[in-house]
Short mmCIF file of C-alpha atoms and ligand atoms in Angstrom, two decimals:
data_model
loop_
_atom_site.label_atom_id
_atom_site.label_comp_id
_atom_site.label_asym_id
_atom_site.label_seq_id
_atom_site.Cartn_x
_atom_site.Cartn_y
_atom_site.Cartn_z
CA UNK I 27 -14.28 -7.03 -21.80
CA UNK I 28 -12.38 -4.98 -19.78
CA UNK I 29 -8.95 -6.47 -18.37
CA UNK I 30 -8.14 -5.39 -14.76
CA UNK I 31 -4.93 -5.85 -12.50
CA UNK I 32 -4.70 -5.20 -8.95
CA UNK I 33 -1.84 -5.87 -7.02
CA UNK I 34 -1.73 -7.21 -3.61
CA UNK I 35 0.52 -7.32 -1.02
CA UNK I 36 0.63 -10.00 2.39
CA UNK I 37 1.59 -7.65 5.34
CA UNK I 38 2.35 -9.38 9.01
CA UNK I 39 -0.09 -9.04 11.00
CA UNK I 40 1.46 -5.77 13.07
CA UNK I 41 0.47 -6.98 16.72
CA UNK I 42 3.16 -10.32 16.38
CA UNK I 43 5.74 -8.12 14.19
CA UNK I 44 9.26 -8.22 15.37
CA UNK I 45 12.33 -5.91 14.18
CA UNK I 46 15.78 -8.24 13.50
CA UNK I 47 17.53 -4.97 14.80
CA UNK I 48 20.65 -6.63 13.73
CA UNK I 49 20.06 -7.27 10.56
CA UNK I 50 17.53 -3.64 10.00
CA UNK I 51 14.48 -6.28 8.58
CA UNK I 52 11.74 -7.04 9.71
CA UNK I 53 11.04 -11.06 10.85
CA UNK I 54 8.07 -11.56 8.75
CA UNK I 55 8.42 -15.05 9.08
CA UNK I 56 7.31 -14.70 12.70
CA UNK I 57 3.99 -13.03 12.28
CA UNK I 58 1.12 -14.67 10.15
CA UNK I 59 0.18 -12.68 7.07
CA UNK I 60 -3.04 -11.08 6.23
CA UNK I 61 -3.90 -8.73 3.15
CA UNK I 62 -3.03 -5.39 2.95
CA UNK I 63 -6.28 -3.17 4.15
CA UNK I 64 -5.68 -0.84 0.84
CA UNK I 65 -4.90 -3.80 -0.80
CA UNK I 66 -8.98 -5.30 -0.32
CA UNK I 67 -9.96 -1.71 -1.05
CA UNK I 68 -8.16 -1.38 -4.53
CA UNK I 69 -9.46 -5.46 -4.99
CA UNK I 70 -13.18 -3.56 -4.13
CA UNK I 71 -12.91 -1.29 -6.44
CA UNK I 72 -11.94 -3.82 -9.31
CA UNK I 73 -14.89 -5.91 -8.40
CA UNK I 74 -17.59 -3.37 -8.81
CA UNK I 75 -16.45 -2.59 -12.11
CA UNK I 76 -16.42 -5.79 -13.01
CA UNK I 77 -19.77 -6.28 -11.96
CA UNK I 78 -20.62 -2.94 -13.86
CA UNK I 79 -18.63 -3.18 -16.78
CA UNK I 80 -17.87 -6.79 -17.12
CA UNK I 81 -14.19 -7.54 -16.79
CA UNK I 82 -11.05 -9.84 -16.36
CA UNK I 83 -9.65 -9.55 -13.07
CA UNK I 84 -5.81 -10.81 -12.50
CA UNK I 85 -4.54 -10.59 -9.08
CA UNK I 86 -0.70 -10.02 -8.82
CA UNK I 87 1.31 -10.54 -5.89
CA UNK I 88 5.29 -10.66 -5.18
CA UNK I 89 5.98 -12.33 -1.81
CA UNK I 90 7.24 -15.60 0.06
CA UNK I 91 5.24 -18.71 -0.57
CA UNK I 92 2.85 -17.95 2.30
CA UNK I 93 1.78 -14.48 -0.02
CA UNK I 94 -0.54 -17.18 -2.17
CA UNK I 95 -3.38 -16.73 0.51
CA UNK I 96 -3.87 -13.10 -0.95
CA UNK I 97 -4.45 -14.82 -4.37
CA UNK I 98 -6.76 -17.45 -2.63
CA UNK I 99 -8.43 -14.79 -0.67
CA UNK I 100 -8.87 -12.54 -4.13
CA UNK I 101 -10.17 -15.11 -6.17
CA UNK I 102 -12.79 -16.33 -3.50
CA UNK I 103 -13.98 -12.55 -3.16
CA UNK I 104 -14.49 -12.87 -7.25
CA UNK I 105 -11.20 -12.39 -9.16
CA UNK I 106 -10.46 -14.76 -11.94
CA UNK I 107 -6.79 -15.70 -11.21
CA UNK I 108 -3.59 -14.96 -9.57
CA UNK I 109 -0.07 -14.59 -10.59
CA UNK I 110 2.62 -15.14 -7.73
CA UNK I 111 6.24 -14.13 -8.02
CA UNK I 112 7.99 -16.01 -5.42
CA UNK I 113 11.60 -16.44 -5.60
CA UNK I 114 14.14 -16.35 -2.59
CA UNK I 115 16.38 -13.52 -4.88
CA UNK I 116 13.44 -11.07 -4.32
CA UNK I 117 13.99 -11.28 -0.89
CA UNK I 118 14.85 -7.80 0.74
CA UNK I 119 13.49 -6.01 -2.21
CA UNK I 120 12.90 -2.22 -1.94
CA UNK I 121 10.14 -0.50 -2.95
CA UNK I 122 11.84 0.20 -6.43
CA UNK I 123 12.99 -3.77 -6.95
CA UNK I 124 9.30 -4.28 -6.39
CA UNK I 125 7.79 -2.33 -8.49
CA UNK I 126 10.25 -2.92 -11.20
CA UNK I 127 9.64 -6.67 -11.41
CA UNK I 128 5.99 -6.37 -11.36
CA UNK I 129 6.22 -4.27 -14.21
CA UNK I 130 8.86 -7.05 -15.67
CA UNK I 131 5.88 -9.86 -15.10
CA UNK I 132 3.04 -7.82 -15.89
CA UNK I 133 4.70 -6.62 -19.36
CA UNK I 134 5.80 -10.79 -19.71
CA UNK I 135 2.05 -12.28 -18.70
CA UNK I 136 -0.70 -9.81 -19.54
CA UNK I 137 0.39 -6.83 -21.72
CA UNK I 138 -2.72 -6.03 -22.81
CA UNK I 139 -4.45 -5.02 -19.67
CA UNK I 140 -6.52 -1.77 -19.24
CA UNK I 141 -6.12 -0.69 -15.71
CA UNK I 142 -3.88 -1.81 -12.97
CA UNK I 143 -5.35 -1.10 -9.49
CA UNK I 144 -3.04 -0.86 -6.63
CA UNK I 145 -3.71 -0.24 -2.74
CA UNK I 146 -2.44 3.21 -1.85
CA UNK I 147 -0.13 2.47 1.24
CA UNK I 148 0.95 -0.85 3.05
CA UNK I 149 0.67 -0.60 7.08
CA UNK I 150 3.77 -2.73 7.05
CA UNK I 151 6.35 -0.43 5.35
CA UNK I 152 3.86 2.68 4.24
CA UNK I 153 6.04 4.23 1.41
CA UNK I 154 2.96 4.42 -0.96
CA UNK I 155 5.65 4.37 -3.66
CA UNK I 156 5.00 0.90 -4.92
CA UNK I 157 1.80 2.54 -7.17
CA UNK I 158 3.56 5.37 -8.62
CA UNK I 159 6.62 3.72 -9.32
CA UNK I 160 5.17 1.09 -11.31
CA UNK I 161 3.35 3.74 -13.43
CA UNK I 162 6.41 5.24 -14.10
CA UNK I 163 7.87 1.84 -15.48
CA UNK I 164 5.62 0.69 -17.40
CA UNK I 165 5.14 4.29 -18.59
CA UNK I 166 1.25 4.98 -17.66
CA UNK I 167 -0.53 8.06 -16.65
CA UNK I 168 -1.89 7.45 -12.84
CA UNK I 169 -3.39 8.43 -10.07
CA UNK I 170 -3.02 8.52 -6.51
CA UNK I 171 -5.10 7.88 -3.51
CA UNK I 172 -8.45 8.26 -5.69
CA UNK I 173 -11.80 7.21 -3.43
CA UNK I 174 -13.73 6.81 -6.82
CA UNK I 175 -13.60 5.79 -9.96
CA UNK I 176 -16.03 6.17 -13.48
CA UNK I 177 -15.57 4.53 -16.44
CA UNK I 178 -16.83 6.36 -19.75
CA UNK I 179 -15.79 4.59 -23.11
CA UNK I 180 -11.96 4.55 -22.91
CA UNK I 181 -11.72 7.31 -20.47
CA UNK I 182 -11.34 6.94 -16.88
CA UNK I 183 -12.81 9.57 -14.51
CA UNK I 184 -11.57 9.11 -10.74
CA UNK I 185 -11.83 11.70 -7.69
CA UNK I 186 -9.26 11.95 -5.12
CA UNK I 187 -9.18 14.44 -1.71
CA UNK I 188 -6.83 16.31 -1.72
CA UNK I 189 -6.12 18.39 1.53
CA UNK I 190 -9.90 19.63 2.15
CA UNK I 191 -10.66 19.65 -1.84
CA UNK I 192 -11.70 17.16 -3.95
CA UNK I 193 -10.39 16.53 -7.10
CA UNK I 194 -11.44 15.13 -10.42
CA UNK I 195 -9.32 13.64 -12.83
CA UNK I 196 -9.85 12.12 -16.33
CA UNK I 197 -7.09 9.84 -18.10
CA UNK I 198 -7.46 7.33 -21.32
CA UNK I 199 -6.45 3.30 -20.84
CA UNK I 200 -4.28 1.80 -20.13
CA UNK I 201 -4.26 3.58 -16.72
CA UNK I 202 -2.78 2.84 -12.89
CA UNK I 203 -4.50 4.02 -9.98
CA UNK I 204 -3.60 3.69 -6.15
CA UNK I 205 -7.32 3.16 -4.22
CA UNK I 206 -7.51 5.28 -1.14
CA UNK I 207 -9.41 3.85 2.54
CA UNK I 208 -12.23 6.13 2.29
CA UNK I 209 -14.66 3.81 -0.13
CA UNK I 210 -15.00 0.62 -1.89
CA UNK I 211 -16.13 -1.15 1.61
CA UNK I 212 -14.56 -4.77 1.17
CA UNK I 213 -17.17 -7.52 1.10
CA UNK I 214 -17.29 -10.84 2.56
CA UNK I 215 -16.47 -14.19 0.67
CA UNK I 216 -19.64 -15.67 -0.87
CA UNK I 217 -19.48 -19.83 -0.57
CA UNK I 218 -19.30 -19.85 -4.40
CA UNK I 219 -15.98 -17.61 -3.91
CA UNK I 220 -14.94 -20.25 -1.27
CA UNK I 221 -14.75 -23.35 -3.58
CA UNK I 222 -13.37 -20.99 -6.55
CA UNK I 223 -10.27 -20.17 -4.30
CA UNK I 224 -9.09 -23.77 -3.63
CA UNK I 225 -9.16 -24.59 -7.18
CA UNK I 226 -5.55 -25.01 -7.91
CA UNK I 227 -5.31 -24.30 -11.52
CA UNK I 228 -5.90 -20.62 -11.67
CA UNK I 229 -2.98 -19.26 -10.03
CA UNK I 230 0.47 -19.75 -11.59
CA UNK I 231 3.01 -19.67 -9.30
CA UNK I 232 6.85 -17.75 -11.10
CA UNK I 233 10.09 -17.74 -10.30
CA UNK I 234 12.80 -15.03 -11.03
CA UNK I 235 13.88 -16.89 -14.50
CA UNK I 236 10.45 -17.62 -15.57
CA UNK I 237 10.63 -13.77 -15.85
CA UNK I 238 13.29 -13.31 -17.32
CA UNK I 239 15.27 -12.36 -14.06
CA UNK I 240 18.90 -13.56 -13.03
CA UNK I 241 20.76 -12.62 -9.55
CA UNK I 242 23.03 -10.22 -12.21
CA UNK I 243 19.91 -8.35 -13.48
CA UNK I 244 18.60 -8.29 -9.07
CA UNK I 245 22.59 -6.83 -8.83
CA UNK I 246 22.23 -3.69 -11.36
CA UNK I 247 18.33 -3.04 -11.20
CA UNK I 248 17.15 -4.28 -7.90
CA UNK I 249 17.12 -2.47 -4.61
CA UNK I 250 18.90 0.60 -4.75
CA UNK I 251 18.42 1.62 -1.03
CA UNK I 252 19.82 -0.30 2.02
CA UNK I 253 18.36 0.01 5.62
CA UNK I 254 21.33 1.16 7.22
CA UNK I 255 19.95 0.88 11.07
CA UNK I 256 16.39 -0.02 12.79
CA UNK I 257 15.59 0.95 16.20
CA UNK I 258 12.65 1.25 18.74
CA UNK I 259 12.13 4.79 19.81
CA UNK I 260 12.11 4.95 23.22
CA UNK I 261 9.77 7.31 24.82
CA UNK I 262 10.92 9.21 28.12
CA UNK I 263 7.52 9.60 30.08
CA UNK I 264 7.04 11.27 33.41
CA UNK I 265 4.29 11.79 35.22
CA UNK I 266 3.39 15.12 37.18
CA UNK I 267 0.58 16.20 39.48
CA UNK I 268 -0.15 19.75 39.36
CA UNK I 269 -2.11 21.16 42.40
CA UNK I 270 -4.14 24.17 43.51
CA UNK I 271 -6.67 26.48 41.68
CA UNK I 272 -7.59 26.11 37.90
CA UNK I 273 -6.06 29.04 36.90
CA UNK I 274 -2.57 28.04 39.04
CA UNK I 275 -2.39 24.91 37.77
CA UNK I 276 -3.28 26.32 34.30
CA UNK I 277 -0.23 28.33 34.57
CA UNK I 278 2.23 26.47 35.78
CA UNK I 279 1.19 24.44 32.90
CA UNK I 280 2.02 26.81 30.48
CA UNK I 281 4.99 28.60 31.69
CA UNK I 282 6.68 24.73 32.44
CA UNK I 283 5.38 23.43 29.50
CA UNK I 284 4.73 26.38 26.90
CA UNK I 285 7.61 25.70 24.75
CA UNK I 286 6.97 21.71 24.01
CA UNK I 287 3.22 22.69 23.08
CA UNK I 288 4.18 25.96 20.52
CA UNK I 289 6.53 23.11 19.32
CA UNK I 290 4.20 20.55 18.67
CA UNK I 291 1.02 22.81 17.66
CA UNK I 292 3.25 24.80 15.28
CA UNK I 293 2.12 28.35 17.00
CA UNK I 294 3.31 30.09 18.88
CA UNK I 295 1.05 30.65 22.29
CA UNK I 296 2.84 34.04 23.49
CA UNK I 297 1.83 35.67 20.54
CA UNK I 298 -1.58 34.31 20.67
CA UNK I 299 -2.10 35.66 24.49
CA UNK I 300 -0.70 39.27 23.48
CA UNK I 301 -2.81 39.48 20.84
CA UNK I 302 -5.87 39.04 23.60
C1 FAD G 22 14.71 1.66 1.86
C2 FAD G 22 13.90 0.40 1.98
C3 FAD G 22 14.53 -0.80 2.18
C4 FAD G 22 13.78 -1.97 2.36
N1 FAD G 22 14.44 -3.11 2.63
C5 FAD G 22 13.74 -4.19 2.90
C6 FAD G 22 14.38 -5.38 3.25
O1 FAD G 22 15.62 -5.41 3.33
N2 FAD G 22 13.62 -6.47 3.52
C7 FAD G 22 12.26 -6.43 3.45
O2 FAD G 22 11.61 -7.43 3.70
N3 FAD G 22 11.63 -5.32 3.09
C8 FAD G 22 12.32 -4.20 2.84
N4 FAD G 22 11.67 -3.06 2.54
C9 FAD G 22 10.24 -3.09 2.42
C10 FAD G 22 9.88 -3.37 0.97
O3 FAD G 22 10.50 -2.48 0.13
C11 FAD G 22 8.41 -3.20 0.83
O4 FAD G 22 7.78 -4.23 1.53
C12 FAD G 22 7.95 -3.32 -0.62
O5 FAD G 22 8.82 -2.72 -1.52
C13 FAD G 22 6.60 -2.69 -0.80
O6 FAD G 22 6.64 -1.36 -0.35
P1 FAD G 22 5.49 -0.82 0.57
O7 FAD G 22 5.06 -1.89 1.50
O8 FAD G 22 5.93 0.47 1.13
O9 FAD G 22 4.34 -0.62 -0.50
P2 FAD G 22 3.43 0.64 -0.79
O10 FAD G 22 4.05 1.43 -1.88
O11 FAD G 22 3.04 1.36 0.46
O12 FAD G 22 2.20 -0.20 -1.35
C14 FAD G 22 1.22 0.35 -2.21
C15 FAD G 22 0.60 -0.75 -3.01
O13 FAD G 22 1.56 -1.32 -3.90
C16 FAD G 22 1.24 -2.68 -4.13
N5 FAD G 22 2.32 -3.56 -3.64
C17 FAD G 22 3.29 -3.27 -2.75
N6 FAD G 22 4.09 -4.34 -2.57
C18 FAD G 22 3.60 -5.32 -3.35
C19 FAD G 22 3.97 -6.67 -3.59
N7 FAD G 22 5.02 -7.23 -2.97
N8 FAD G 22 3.23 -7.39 -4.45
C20 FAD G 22 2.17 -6.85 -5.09
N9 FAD G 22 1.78 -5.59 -4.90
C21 FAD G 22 2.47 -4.83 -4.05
C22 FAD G 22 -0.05 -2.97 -3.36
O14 FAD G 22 -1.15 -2.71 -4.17
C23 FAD G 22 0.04 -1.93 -2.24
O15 FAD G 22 -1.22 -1.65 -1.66
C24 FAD G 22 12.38 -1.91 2.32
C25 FAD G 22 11.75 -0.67 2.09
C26 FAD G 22 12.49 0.48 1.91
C27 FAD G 22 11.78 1.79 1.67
#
């Protein structure tokens, strides 16, 4: 039987997110939580192959105590059980902190997995380093943004798009790979799911010792970036009403604002009309 990871994040639901522009966070204890869209995708992906393949599934997640509803949610859409790291010293972990103490757990709780499925961006902070990082520490090969994924003996065959060409890579187990929005449609909650997810014994909730983590250890290997300074960008509009024939009004368009649309189409339009 094949054993399967994916890792899930909560995000705040963006609509009722607010900045502490003081302190450069964001106040994710205002906004409710929801799963990470990539997050369901890369959960999608695990479930078909466990439905093809037969396999384990163990849902991770790092995250304040309200991050168990991911596990909930992931167990009633048909994984097995949950892990939850949830201690107040992960609090304002970057992306490396995170990534480095899932690898700490995942080597600790369930070394011998084959593949660890990840989401390929977060719509709360969007780094899309969480994935790649994590191969890195726990030393796997991996793949990035992939919208498939075959399974052939011990090989893993995935296809990602790249630009405007698809690609097709091929890697042995133990593999990581970071599930792009374009397939693995997330399914609804069956009412089987429903009653698995309030079963309380199959997630195990962890703290920072049961880890093997100490504030000293957060000190030297934890975040290594600091958000220095947040701000809203403010956005100078003005509104202008151009009059007279299409062609007048098309160029006092252009010679007001030629320069701000070269900019922001990366060409320049000059060139284009000279070459006419
Ligand atoms: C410089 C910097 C400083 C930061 N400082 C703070 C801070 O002070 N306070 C704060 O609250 N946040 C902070 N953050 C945000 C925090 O680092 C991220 O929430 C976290 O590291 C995950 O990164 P991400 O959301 O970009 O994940 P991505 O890399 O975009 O996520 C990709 C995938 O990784 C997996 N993943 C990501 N996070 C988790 C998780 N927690 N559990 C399980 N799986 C996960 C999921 O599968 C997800 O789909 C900071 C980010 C940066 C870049």
């Amino acid at each position: 039987m094949l054993k399967l990871i994916v890792c899930l994040k909560q995000v705040p639901i963006v609509t009722e997110l607010p900045w502490d522009e003081q302190a450069g966070t964001l106040r994710r204890d205002l906004a409710s939580g929801m799963m990470n869209l990539a997050c369901l995708h890369a959960l999608e992906a695990a479930l078909q192959i466990k439905e093809q393949y037969s396999a384990d599934i163990l849902a991770i997640t790092m995250g304040p105590p309200a991050a168990e509803e991911v596990l909930r949610e992931a167990i009633a859409l048909g994984a097995d059980r949950g892990i939850h790291l949830c201690d107040r010293i992960f609090a304002g972990s970057d992306t490396y902190a995170t990534s480095w103490m899932l690898a700490r757990t995942i080597k600790q709780e369930c070394p011998d997995y084959d593949l660890i499925l990840c989401g390929s961006y977060t719509s709360d902070s969007e780094t899309a380093q969480v994935g790649p990082q994590l191969a890195e520490e726990l030393d796997l090969p991996a793949a990035a943004y992939i919208e498939k994924l075959e399974i052939h003996g011990r090989t893993l065959r995935v296809r990602r798009l790249v630009d405007n060409f698809r690609e097709t890579l091929e890697m042995e187990f133990p593999a990581l790979v970071t599930v792009s929005l374009e397939n693995y449609k997330p399914r609804y909650a069956g009412l089987s799911g429903l009653e698995a997810a309030f079963d309380t014994g199959n997630i195990d909730r962890l703290n920072a010792a049961d880890v093997g983590i100490n504030k000293s250890a957060i000190e030297t290997d934890g975040s290594r970036t600091k958000v220095r300074k947040v701000f809203l960008r403010k956005a100078n509009k003005e509104n202008i009403l151009l009059t007279g024939t299409a062609a007048n009004v098309v160029g006092d368009f252009l010679s007001k604002y030629e320069s701000k649309i070269s900019w922001a189409i990366g060409k320049d339009i000059e060139e284009d009309r000279n070459d006419e």
